[in-house]
Amino acid sequence: MQRRCHHAVVYYQFERLAGHAGLVHGVFTRRGGVSAPPFDTLNVGSTVGDNLAHVRENRARMAAAMSVRDEETRTTWQVHGAEVLVVRAGEAPSWPPPKADGVVTADPGVPLVMRFADCVPLLLYDPVKRAIGLAHAGWRGTLAGAGPATVRAMAEAFGSRPQDIIAGIGPSIGPCCYEVGPEVVDAVQRVFHGAHNLILPSPNGGRPHLDLWAANERALRAAGVHQIEVSEMCTYCLRSEFYSHRREQGKTGRFGALIALQGTGNMG
């Protein structure tokens, strides 16, 4: 991924997506915001205990880095599942937003946003049908098929072919740090039929580790997506860059991911 900076706001872009005209995207870090510890500083999560005025300012800064307006972004109430929301220009956003872990659109001027702190951001772009998708995949969402469900939603709503879709698997807790218990191991083995190379032995003799990156890549490839870029950036390891729910024992913020099509509306 390519590291970018807009004023003090730091974000990353996928190389496979960065060169496409009319597409903007970013996976944001925790740098460049106004929130105080333990939410320092670019927290965009409004349900973690942070000052809401700070959250609004952080969201505005994130949107400005992509030349969009925060009030025009669309999001979901993330519930660790595989429901996908189709959004279109001209539809008024609801609050609270609908419960879903994927969101898709083919309309310019409708930025898609989600929040993360160890779960996997999945950014999808179909350059043929000019459609985009964004998904949130923790271990539950990964096993439920959040990524493939978002691909199917793009196909059903916009006629996207999976082989045309470019996917980015963003920063999340990596296989180096993601210890899991036997119930997760059993669930992974059921869904992935043996979980070859997904469940890894602990380097220190502790509990086994789960590779969420490989699991989501495998699921996307099974759904017909072959153009995939994996960030391989661990949120647990990269303390100065990202929030990590596990490392900080739940008392932390959320970093944002945003993807949008340029065109009509208030896009730069």
mmCIF file of C-alpha atoms in Angstrom, residues 57-238:
data_model
loop_
_atom_site.group_PDB
_atom_site.id
_atom_site.type_symbol
_atom_site.label_atom_id
_atom_site.label_comp_id
_atom_site.label_asym_id
_atom_site.label_seq_id
_atom_site.Cartn_x
_atom_site.Cartn_y
_atom_site.Cartn_z
ATOM 1 C CA GLU A 57 -14.279 16.943 13.381
ATOM 2 C CA ASN A 58 -12.276 13.785 12.693
ATOM 3 C CA ARG A 59 -14.867 12.577 10.198
ATOM 4 C CA ALA A 60 -14.798 15.952 8.469
ATOM 5 C CA ARG A 61 -10.999 15.739 8.198
ATOM 6 C CA MET A 62 -11.167 12.226 6.773
ATOM 7 C CA ALA A 63 -13.756 13.283 4.206
ATOM 8 C CA ALA A 64 -11.769 16.404 3.263
ATOM 9 C CA ALA A 65 -8.710 14.264 2.543
ATOM 10 C CA MET A 66 -10.819 12.529 -0.130
ATOM 11 C CA SER A 67 -12.411 15.786 -1.357
ATOM 12 C CA VAL A 68 -15.878 14.728 -0.186
ATOM 13 C CA ARG A 69 -18.219 15.969 2.524
ATOM 14 C CA ASP A 70 -18.915 13.906 5.623
ATOM 15 C CA GLU A 71 -22.656 14.612 5.490
ATOM 16 C CA GLU A 72 -22.814 12.914 2.077
ATOM 17 C CA THR A 73 -21.138 9.688 3.191
ATOM 18 C CA ARG A 74 -23.111 6.478 3.652
ATOM 19 C CA THR A 75 -22.379 3.843 6.230
ATOM 20 C CA THR A 76 -23.940 0.911 8.081
ATOM 21 C CA TRP A 77 -24.418 -0.253 11.632
ATOM 22 C CA GLN A 78 -21.789 -2.996 11.642
ATOM 23 C CA VAL A 79 -22.943 -6.236 13.285
ATOM 24 C CA HIS A 80 -20.331 -8.862 12.242
ATOM 25 C CA GLY A 81 -22.564 -10.479 9.638
ATOM 26 C CA ALA A 82 -22.913 -10.624 5.852
ATOM 27 C CA GLU A 83 -25.880 -8.390 5.031
ATOM 28 C CA VAL A 84 -25.138 -5.852 2.279
ATOM 29 C CA LEU A 85 -26.790 -2.476 1.769
ATOM 30 C CA VAL A 86 -27.277 -1.026 -1.730
ATOM 31 C CA VAL A 87 -27.250 2.788 -1.668
ATOM 32 C CA ARG A 88 -28.118 5.231 -4.418
ATOM 33 C CA ALA A 89 -27.814 8.945 -4.962
ATOM 34 C CA GLY A 90 -30.861 10.925 -3.911
ATOM 35 C CA GLU A 91 -31.822 8.555 -1.093
ATOM 36 C CA ALA A 92 -31.737 10.267 2.288
ATOM 37 C CA PRO A 93 -29.455 8.434 4.728
ATOM 38 C CA SER A 94 -31.214 7.061 7.806
ATOM 39 C CA TRP A 95 -29.991 7.350 11.379
ATOM 40 C CA PRO A 96 -29.161 5.034 12.931
ATOM 41 C CA PRO A 97 -28.002 3.423 9.697
ATOM 42 C CA PRO A 98 -29.266 -0.028 8.658
ATOM 43 C CA LYS A 99 -27.546 -3.063 10.144
ATOM 44 C CA ALA A 100 -25.163 -4.499 7.565
ATOM 45 C CA ASP A 101 -21.480 -5.298 7.058
ATOM 46 C CA GLY A 102 -21.278 -4.439 3.401
ATOM 47 C CA VAL A 103 -22.371 -1.440 1.349
ATOM 48 C CA VAL A 104 -22.290 -0.934 -2.429
ATOM 49 C CA THR A 105 -23.135 1.781 -4.945
ATOM 50 C CA ALA A 106 -22.634 2.678 -8.586
ATOM 51 C CA ASP A 107 -23.535 6.337 -8.155
ATOM 52 C CA PRO A 108 -20.940 9.120 -8.132
ATOM 53 C CA GLY A 109 -21.042 11.448 -5.163
ATOM 54 C CA VAL A 110 -22.048 8.715 -2.686
ATOM 55 C CA PRO A 111 -18.937 8.031 -0.554
ATOM 56 C CA LEU A 112 -18.959 4.780 1.410
ATOM 57 C CA VAL A 113 -17.433 4.718 4.908
ATOM 58 C CA MET A 114 -16.859 2.051 7.584
ATOM 59 C CA ARG A 115 -14.919 1.854 10.869
ATOM 60 C CA PHE A 116 -12.293 -0.642 12.037
ATOM 61 C CA ALA A 117 -10.022 -1.625 14.932
ATOM 62 C CA ASP A 118 -8.634 -5.110 14.062
ATOM 63 C CA CYS A 119 -11.367 -6.349 11.684
ATOM 64 C CA VAL A 120 -10.587 -6.495 7.974
ATOM 65 C CA PRO A 121 -11.546 -3.655 5.595
ATOM 66 C CA LEU A 122 -12.459 -4.944 2.142
ATOM 67 C CA LEU A 123 -12.513 -2.359 -0.663
ATOM 68 C CA LEU A 124 -13.966 -3.405 -4.022
ATOM 69 C CA TYR A 125 -14.043 -1.660 -7.407
ATOM 70 C CA ASP A 126 -15.470 -2.746 -10.738
ATOM 71 C CA PRO A 127 -13.929 -0.493 -13.429
ATOM 72 C CA VAL A 128 -16.219 -1.929 -16.129
ATOM 73 C CA LYS A 129 -19.586 -1.192 -14.510
ATOM 74 C CA ARG A 130 -18.144 1.644 -12.403
ATOM 75 C CA ALA A 131 -19.366 0.203 -9.106
ATOM 76 C CA ILE A 132 -17.787 0.136 -5.656
ATOM 77 C CA GLY A 133 -18.191 -1.827 -2.453
ATOM 78 C CA LEU A 134 -16.917 -1.701 1.110
ATOM 79 C CA ALA A 135 -17.128 -4.480 3.681
ATOM 80 C CA HIS A 136 -16.223 -5.147 7.318
ATOM 81 C CA ALA A 137 -14.957 -8.658 8.117
ATOM 82 C CA GLY A 138 -13.930 -9.795 11.579
ATOM 83 C CA TRP A 139 -13.730 -13.522 12.159
ATOM 84 C CA ARG A 140 -17.503 -13.832 12.342
ATOM 85 C CA GLY A 141 -18.046 -11.744 9.217
ATOM 86 C CA THR A 142 -15.297 -13.621 7.402
ATOM 87 C CA LEU A 143 -16.930 -16.964 8.151
ATOM 88 C CA ALA A 144 -20.374 -15.564 7.294
ATOM 89 C CA GLY A 145 -19.001 -14.499 3.898
ATOM 90 C CA ALA A 146 -19.090 -10.707 4.097
ATOM 91 C CA GLY A 147 -16.681 -10.375 1.169
ATOM 92 C CA PRO A 148 -18.462 -12.766 -1.224
ATOM 93 C CA ALA A 149 -21.837 -11.300 -0.211
ATOM 94 C CA THR A 150 -20.610 -7.844 -1.244
ATOM 95 C CA VAL A 151 -19.401 -9.232 -4.564
ATOM 96 C CA ARG A 152 -22.820 -10.838 -5.145
ATOM 97 C CA ALA A 153 -24.568 -7.578 -4.277
ATOM 98 C CA MET A 154 -22.491 -5.749 -6.898
ATOM 99 C CA ALA A 155 -23.356 -8.427 -9.442
ATOM 100 C CA GLU A 156 -27.072 -8.373 -8.686
ATOM 101 C CA ALA A 157 -27.460 -4.605 -8.418
ATOM 102 C CA PHE A 158 -25.088 -3.414 -11.137
ATOM 103 C CA GLY A 159 -24.238 -6.391 -13.330
ATOM 104 C CA SER A 160 -20.650 -6.623 -12.103
ATOM 105 C CA ARG A 161 -18.663 -9.690 -13.084
ATOM 106 C CA PRO A 162 -16.451 -10.989 -10.273
ATOM 107 C CA GLN A 163 -13.482 -11.336 -12.628
ATOM 108 C CA ASP A 164 -13.643 -7.588 -13.324
ATOM 109 C CA ILE A 165 -13.636 -6.590 -9.643
ATOM 110 C CA ILE A 166 -10.428 -5.360 -8.022
ATOM 111 C CA ALA A 167 -10.267 -6.054 -4.279
ATOM 112 C CA GLY A 168 -8.108 -4.615 -1.520
ATOM 113 C CA ILE A 169 -7.728 -6.432 1.800
ATOM 114 C CA GLY A 170 -6.777 -3.710 4.235
ATOM 115 C CA PRO A 171 -4.921 -3.406 7.543
ATOM 116 C CA SER A 172 -6.245 -5.629 10.329
ATOM 117 C CA ILE A 173 -4.921 -7.853 13.074
ATOM 118 C CA GLY A 174 -2.465 -10.172 11.372
ATOM 119 C CA PRO A 175 -1.676 -13.876 11.675
ATOM 120 C CA CYS A 176 1.362 -12.863 13.725
ATOM 121 C CA CYS A 177 -0.866 -11.653 16.579
ATOM 122 C CA TYR A 178 -4.380 -13.068 16.236
ATOM 123 C CA GLU A 179 -4.667 -15.825 18.835
ATOM 124 C CA VAL A 180 -7.998 -17.650 18.775
ATOM 125 C CA GLY A 181 -9.751 -20.245 20.910
ATOM 126 C CA PRO A 182 -11.013 -23.725 19.989
ATOM 127 C CA GLU A 183 -14.519 -22.477 19.105
ATOM 128 C CA VAL A 184 -13.068 -20.220 16.419
ATOM 129 C CA VAL A 185 -10.763 -22.967 15.142
ATOM 130 C CA ASP A 186 -13.727 -25.355 14.858
ATOM 131 C CA ALA A 187 -15.832 -22.762 13.038
ATOM 132 C CA VAL A 188 -13.033 -21.945 10.577
ATOM 133 C CA GLN A 189 -12.463 -25.627 9.857
ATOM 134 C CA ARG A 190 -16.165 -26.147 9.148
ATOM 135 C CA VAL A 191 -16.450 -23.195 6.764
ATOM 136 C CA PHE A 192 -13.124 -23.627 4.982
ATOM 137 C CA HIS A 193 -13.106 -27.433 4.940
ATOM 138 C CA GLY A 194 -9.957 -28.091 6.913
ATOM 139 C CA ALA A 195 -8.640 -24.543 7.033
ATOM 140 C CA HIS A 196 -5.351 -25.412 5.358
ATOM 141 C CA ASN A 197 -2.863 -22.603 6.065
ATOM 142 C CA LEU A 198 -5.524 -20.513 7.838
ATOM 143 C CA ILE A 199 -5.002 -21.851 11.363
ATOM 144 C CA LEU A 200 -1.344 -21.498 12.296
ATOM 145 C CA PRO A 201 0.615 -22.787 15.299
ATOM 146 C CA SER A 202 1.574 -20.185 17.873
ATOM 147 C CA PRO A 203 5.219 -19.104 17.691
ATOM 148 C CA ASN A 204 5.431 -19.197 21.499
ATOM 149 C CA GLY A 205 3.543 -22.408 22.194
ATOM 150 C CA GLY A 206 0.259 -20.674 23.052
ATOM 151 C CA ARG A 207 -3.089 -20.763 21.342
ATOM 152 C CA PRO A 208 -3.241 -21.127 17.540
ATOM 153 C CA HIS A 209 -3.378 -18.068 15.306
ATOM 154 C CA LEU A 210 -5.915 -17.229 12.587
ATOM 155 C CA ASP A 211 -4.902 -15.661 9.273
ATOM 156 C CA LEU A 212 -7.830 -13.373 8.420
ATOM 157 C CA TRP A 213 -6.029 -12.032 5.364
ATOM 158 C CA ALA A 214 -5.685 -15.472 3.790
ATOM 159 C CA ALA A 215 -9.233 -16.433 4.778
ATOM 160 C CA ASN A 216 -10.721 -13.401 3.084
ATOM 161 C CA GLU A 217 -8.522 -13.815 0.029
ATOM 162 C CA ARG A 218 -9.599 -17.440 -0.263
ATOM 163 C CA ALA A 219 -13.270 -16.478 0.080
ATOM 164 C CA LEU A 220 -12.987 -13.758 -2.564
ATOM 165 C CA ARG A 221 -11.200 -16.065 -4.989
ATOM 166 C CA ALA A 222 -13.903 -18.691 -4.476
ATOM 167 C CA ALA A 223 -16.433 -15.961 -5.367
ATOM 168 C CA GLY A 224 -14.609 -15.372 -8.663
ATOM 169 C CA VAL A 225 -12.479 -12.350 -7.722
ATOM 170 C CA HIS A 226 -8.873 -12.767 -8.861
ATOM 171 C CA GLN A 227 -7.434 -9.243 -8.771
ATOM 172 C CA ILE A 228 -6.613 -8.968 -5.074
ATOM 173 C CA GLU A 229 -4.103 -6.852 -3.163
ATOM 174 C CA VAL A 230 -3.388 -7.713 0.479
ATOM 175 C CA SER A 231 -1.972 -4.957 2.674
ATOM 176 C CA GLU A 232 -0.240 -7.335 5.128
ATOM 177 C CA MET A 233 -0.299 -4.539 7.728
ATOM 178 C CA CYS A 234 -1.063 -5.724 11.271
ATOM 179 C CA THR A 235 -3.059 -3.287 13.384
ATOM 180 C CA TYR A 236 -1.877 -4.955 16.587
ATOM 181 C CA CYS A 237 1.779 -4.491 15.655
ATOM 182 C CA LEU A 238 1.498 -0.985 14.197
#
